[in-house]
XYZ file of C-alpha atoms in Angstrom:
127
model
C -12.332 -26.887 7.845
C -8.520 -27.816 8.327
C -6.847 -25.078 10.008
C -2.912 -24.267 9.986
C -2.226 -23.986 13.379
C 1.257 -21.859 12.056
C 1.948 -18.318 13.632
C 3.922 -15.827 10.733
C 6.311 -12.889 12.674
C 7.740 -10.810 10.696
C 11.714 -9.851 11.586
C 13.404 -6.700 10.598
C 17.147 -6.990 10.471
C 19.515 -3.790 9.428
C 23.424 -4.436 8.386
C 25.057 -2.140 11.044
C 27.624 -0.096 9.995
C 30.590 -1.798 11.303
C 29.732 -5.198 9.381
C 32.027 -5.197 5.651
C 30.679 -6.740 2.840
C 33.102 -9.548 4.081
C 31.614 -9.915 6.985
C 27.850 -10.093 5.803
C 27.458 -13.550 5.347
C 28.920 -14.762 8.485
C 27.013 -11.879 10.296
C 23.613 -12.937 8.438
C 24.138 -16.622 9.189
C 24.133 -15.940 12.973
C 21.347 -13.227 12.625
C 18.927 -16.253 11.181
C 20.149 -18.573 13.177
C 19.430 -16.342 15.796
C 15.769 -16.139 14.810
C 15.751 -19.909 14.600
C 16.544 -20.977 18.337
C 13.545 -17.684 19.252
C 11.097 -19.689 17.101
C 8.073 -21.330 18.321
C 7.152 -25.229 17.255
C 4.972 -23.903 15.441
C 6.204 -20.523 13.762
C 7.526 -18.939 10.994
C 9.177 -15.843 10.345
C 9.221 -13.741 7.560
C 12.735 -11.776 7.220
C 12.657 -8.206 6.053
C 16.845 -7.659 5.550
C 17.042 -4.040 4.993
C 20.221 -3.991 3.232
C 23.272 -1.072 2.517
C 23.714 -0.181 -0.515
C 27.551 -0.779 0.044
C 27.104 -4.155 0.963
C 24.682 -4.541 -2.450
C 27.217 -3.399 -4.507
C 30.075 -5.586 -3.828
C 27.924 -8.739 -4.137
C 26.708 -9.775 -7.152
C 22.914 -10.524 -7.382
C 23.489 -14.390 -8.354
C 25.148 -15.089 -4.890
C 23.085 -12.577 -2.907
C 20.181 -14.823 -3.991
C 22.128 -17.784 -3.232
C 22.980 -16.763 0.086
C 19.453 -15.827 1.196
C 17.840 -19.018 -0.416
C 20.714 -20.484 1.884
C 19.022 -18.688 4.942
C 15.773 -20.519 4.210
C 16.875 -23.685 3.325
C 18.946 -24.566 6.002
C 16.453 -22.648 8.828
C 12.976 -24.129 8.975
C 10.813 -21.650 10.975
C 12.534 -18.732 8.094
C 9.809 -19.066 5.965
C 11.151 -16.254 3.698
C 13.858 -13.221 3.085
C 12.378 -10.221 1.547
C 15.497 -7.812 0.850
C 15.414 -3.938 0.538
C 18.348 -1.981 -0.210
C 18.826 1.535 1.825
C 21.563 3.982 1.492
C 22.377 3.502 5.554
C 21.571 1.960 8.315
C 18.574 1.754 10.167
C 18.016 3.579 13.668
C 16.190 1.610 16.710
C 12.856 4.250 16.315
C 12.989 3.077 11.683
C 13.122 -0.433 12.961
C 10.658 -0.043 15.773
C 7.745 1.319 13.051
C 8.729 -0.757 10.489
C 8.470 -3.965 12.849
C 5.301 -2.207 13.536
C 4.153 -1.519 9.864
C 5.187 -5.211 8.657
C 2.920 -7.185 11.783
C -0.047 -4.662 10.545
C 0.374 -5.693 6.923
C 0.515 -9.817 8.153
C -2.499 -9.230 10.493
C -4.458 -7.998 7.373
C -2.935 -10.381 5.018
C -4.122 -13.466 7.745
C -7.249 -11.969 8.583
C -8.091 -12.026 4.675
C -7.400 -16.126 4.083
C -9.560 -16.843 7.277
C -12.318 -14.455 5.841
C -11.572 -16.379 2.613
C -11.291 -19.854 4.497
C -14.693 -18.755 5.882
C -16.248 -18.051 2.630
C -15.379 -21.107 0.628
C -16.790 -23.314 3.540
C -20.497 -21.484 3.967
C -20.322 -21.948 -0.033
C -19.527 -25.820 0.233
C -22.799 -25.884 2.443
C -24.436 -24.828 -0.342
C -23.729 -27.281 -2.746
């Protein structure tokens, strides 16, 4: 059986307060690159970008999309952006359980593929 020998984290980032809608990109940019240089050979990192609704509103969805497909493009080990937008920010103890919540929901997703992985080869015995 050919296993992936790829670890998934899962990142949680929250626009602070201070950063404008101007400002996101740039601030976003150095977030993921951020994430980038902390990456392992072989890892990839699932972004969760929990983002305010101001910021939302001033961009419009066709560069929003843009500028995350940007993200993953240009940084190999982001393997995707998953966006949420929230009213405010985030505090550390929101971040802290969803970090938590996200690396639960990863653990199951991985532990189902290897119990799939697992079942397709005891059925290729069969045959």
């Amino acid at each position: 059986m050919d296993k992936l020998n790829v670890h998934f984290h899962v990142s949680v980032l929250t626009v602070p307060h201070f950063v404008t809608a101007d400002q996101f990109p740039e601030w976003l940019q150095r977030e993921a690159l951020a994430i980038q240089e902390l990456s392992e050979d072989n890892g990839l990192t699932i972004v969760r970008l929990f983002l305010a609704a101001r910021i939302r509103e001033v961009w419009p969805k066709k560069k929003l999309d843009g500028l995350l497909q940007g993200i993953t493009d240009k940084y190999p080990h982001i393997f995707r952006v998953e966006m949420v937008v929230i009213d405010d920010t985030l505090d550390f103890d929101e971040i802290e359980l969803i970090q938590s919540d996200a690396e639960d929901e990863l653990a199951q997703v991985l532990e189902t593929v290897k119990q799939f992985q697992e079942l397709k080869v005891a059925r290729s015995k069969l045959h």
